[in-house]
Short mmCIF file of C-alpha atoms in Angstrom, two decimals:
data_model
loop_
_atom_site.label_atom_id
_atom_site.label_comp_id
_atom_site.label_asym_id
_atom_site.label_seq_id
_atom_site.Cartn_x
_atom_site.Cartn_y
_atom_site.Cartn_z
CA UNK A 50 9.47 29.99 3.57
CA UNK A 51 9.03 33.93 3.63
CA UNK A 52 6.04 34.89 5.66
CA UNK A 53 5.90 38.45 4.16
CA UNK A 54 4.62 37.85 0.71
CA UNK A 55 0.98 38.75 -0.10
CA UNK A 56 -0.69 35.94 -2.73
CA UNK A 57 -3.10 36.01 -4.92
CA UNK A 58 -5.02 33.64 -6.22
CA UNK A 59 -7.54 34.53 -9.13
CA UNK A 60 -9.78 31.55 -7.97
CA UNK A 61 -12.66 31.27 -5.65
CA UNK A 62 -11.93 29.12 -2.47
CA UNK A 63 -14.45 26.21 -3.04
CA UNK A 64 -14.78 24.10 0.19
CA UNK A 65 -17.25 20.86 0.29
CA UNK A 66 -20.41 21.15 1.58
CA UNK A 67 -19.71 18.73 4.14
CA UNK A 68 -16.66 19.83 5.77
CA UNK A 69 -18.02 20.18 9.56
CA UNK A 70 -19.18 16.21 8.90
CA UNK A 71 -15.50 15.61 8.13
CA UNK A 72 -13.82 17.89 10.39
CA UNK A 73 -15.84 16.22 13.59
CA UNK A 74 -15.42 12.33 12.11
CA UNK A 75 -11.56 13.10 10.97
CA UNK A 76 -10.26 10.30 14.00
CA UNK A 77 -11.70 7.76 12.75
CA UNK A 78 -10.12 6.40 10.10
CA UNK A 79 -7.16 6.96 11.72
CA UNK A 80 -8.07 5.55 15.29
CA UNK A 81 -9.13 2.38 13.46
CA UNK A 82 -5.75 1.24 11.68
CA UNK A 83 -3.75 2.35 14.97
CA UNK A 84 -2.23 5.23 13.44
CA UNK A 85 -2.52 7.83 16.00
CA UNK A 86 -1.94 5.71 19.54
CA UNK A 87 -1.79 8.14 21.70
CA UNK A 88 -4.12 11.17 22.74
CA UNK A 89 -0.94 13.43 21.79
CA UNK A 90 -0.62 11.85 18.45
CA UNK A 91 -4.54 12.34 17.90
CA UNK A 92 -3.83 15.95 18.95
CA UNK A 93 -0.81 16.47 16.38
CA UNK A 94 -2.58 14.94 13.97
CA UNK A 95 -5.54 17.12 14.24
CA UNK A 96 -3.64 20.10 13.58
CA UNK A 97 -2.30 19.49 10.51
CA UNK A 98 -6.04 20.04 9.63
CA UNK A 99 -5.92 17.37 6.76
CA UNK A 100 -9.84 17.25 7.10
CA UNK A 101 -9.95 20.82 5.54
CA UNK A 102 -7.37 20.30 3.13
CA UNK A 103 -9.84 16.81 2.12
CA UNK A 104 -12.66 19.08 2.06
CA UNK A 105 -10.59 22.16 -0.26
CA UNK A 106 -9.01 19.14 -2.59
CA UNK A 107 -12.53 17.70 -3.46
CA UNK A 108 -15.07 20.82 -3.14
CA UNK A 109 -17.49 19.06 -4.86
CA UNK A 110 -17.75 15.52 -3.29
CA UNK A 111 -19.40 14.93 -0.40
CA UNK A 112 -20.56 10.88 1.57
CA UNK A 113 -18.28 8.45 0.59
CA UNK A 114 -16.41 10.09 -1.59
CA UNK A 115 -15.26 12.87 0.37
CA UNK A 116 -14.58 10.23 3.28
CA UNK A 117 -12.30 8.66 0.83
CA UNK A 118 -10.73 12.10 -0.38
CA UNK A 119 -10.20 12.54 3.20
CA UNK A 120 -8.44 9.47 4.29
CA UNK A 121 -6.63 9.80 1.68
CA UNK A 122 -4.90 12.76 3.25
CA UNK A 123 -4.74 11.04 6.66
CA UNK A 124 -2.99 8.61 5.01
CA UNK A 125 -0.19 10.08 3.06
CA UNK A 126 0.72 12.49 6.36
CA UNK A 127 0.40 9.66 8.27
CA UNK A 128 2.81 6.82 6.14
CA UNK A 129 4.88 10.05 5.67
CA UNK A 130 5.68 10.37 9.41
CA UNK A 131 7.24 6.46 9.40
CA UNK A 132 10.48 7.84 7.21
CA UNK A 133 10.85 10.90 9.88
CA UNK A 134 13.30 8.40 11.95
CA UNK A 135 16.70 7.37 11.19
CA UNK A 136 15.33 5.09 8.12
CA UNK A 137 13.97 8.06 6.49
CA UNK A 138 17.37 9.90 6.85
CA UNK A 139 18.81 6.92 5.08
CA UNK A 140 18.26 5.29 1.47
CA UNK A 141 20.77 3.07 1.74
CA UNK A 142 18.70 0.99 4.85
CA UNK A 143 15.17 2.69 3.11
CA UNK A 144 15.39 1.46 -0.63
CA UNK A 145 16.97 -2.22 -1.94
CA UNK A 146 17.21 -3.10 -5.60
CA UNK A 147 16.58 -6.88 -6.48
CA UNK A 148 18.04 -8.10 -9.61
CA UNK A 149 16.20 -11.58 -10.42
CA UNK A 150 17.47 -13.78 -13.24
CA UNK A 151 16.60 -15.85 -15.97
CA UNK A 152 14.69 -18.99 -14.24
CA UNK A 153 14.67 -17.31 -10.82
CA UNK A 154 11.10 -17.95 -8.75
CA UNK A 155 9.79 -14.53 -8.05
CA UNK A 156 8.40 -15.06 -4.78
CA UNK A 157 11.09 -17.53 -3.53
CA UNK A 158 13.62 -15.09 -4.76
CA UNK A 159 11.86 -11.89 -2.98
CA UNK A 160 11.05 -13.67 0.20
CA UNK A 161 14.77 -14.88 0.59
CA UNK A 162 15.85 -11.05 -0.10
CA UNK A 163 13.77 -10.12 2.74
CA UNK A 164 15.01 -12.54 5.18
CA UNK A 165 18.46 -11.59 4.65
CA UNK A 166 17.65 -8.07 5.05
CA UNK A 167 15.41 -8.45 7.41
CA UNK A 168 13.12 -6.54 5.99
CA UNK A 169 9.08 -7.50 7.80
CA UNK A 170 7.25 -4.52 6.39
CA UNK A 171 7.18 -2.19 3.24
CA UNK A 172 6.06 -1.72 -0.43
CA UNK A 173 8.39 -2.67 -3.74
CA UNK A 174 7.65 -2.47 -7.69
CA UNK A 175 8.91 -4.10 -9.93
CA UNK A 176 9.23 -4.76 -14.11
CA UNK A 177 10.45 -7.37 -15.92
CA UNK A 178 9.85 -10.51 -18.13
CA UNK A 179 7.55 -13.59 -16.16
CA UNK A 180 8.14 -17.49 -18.38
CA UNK A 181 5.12 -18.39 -16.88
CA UNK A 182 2.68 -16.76 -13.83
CA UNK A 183 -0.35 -18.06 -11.74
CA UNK A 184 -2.72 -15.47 -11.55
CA UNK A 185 -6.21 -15.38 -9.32
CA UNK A 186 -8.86 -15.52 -11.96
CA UNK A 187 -11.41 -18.40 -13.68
CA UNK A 188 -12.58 -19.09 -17.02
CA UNK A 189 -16.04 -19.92 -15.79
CA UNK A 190 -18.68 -17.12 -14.58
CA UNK A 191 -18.39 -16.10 -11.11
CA UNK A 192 -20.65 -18.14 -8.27
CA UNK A 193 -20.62 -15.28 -6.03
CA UNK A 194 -18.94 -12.47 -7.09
CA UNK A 195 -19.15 -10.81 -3.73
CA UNK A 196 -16.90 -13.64 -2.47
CA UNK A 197 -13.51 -14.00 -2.73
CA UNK A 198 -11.71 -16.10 -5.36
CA UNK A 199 -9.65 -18.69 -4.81
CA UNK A 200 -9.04 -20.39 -8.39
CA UNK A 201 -5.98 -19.27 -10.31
CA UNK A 202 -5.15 -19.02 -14.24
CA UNK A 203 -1.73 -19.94 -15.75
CA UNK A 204 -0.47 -17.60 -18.02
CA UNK A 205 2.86 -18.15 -20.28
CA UNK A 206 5.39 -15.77 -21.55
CA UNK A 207 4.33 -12.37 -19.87
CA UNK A 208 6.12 -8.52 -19.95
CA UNK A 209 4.73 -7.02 -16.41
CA UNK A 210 4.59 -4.24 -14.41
CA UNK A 211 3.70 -4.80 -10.68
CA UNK A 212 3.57 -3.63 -6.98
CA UNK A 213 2.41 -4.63 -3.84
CA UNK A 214 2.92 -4.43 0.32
CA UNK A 215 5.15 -6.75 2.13
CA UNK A 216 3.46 -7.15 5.71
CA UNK A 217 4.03 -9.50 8.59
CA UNK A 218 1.79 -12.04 9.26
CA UNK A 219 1.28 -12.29 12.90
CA UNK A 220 -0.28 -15.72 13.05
CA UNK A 221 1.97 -17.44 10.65
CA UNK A 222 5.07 -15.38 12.05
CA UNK A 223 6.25 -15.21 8.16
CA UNK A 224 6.23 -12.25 5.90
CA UNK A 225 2.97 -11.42 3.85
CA UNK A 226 3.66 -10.21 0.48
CA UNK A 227 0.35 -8.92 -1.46
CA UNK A 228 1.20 -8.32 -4.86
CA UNK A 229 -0.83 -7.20 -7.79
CA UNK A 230 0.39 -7.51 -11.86
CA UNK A 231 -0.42 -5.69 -14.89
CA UNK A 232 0.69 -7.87 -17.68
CA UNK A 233 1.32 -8.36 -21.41
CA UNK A 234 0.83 -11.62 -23.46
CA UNK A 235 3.86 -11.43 -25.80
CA UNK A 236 2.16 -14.39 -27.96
CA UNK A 237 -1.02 -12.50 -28.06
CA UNK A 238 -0.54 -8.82 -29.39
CA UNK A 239 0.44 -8.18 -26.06
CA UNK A 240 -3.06 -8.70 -24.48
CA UNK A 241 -3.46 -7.93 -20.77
CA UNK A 242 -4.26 -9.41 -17.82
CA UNK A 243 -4.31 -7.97 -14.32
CA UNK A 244 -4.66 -10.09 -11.11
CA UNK A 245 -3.51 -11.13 -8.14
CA UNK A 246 0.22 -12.74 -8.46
CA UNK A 247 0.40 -16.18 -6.64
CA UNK A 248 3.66 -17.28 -8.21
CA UNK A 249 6.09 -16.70 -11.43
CA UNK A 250 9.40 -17.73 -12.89
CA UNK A 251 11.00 -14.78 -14.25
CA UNK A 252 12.29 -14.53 -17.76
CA UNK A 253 15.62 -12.70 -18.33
CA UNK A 254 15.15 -10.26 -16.05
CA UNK A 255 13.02 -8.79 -13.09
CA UNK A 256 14.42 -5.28 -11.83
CA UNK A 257 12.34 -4.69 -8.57
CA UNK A 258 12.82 -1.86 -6.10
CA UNK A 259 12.23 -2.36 -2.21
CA UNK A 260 11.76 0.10 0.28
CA UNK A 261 11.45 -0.76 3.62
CA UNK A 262 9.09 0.93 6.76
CA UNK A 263 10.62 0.45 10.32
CA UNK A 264 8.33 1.19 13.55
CA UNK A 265 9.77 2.04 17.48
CA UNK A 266 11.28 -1.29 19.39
CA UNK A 267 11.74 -2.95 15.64
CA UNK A 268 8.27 -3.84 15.44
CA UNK A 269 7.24 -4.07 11.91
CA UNK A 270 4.67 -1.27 11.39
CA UNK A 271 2.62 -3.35 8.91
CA UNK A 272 1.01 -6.27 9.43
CA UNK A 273 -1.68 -8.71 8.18
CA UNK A 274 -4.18 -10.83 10.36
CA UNK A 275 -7.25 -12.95 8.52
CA UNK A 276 -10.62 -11.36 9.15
CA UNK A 277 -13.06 -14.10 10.09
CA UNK A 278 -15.70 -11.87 9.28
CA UNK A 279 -14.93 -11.13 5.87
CA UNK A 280 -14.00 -15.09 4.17
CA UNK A 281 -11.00 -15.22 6.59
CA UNK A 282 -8.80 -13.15 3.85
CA UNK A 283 -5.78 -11.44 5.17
CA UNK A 284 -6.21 -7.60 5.87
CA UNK A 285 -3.76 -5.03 5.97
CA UNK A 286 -3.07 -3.29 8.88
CA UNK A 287 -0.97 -0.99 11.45
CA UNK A 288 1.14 -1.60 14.23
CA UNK A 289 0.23 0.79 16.88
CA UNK A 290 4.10 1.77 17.43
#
């Protein structure tokens, strides 16, 4: 990029309030899902000076929602760096398509794909038709909304949209998918539902695209463990390679 052009900008620079709070806290998100494992990692990350940019993107928030603005950027720079190897130079190793077909279980189908790719850690999307879906939900007021729910819905005949995380469970030693659904009713004027996807059959066709994340030593830089402290549900998190 030429470093001799003068720009102008007809807007003030707005910066939050609270940028020396973020600027001096800017580790921590980081340090806490593993991201930066080394005190030269911490050191290149800190001069990308994404706390800043947090602070210039959102010049109006500040607590909690400037934390999150912030992260944010952490986060994107951060899951950016895992396609600077060999598998980001790649698409064909990066990306898969899955085809499912009419009758096909989704999860049986996906989790097979995975195995014979070996894939242990990424993200995929997917649309297609669903015959029938479990979903997490009731039909009965929440006991405890604060808690998590473990009671499913069965829903028939569904056009969806849907992504998730595929992440390696390192108690189970099995891969983790965590997939969410928006989805239309095609019996019901196409009423929605949104939840949690436990299991589906697919009807005529589920397109859904794969892309795989690789750490160093073939580690998978994903993973989920259960966090006793929080109803034992599985949590997302990052392999310090």
């Amino acid at each position: 990029m030429p470093q001799d052009v003068d720009l102008y900008i007809p807007f003030p620079s707005l910066l939050s309030a609270e940028f020396e709070r973020v600027t001096a806290n800017q580790l921590i998100w980081p340090r806490k899902h593993r991201l930066t494992p080394s005190r030269e990692a911490e050191e290149r990350h800190l001069a990308l000076t994404l706390a800043e940019r947090g602070a210039r993107f959102h010049p109006h928030a500040t607590g909690p929602d400037l934390d999150l603005g912030c992260d944010q950027q952490h986060w994107l720079f951060l899951f950016d760096d895992i396609f600077e190897g060999r598998w980001g130079q790649d698409a064909e190793h990066a990306a898969h398509v899955v085809r499912q077909h009419d009758g096909e279980d989704f999860m049986t189908g996906l989790t097979a794909f995975c195995a014979e790719r070996e894939v242990r850690s990424g993200s995929l999307s997917f649309i297609g038709g669903f015959r029938n879906a479990r979903l997490v939900g009731s039909c009965t007021p929440l006991k405890n909304p604060e808690a998590p729910l473990w009671d499913d819905v069965s829903v028939d005949y569904l056009e969806v949209f849907g992504g998730g995380t595929l992440a390696w469970d390192t108690e189970e030693n099995v891969l983790a998918p965590h997939i969410h659904v928006a989805a239309g009713i095609k019996g019901a004027s196409a009423e929605g539902r949104v939840s949690h996807l436990l299991e589906a059959t697919v009807q005529f066709i589920c397109e859904i695209t794969v892309v795989e994340f690789t750490g160093d030593g073939g580690e998978p830089p994903l993973t989920r463990r259960r966090a006793p402290e929080l109803y034992n549900v599985p949590l997302l998190s990052f392999a310090t390679s």
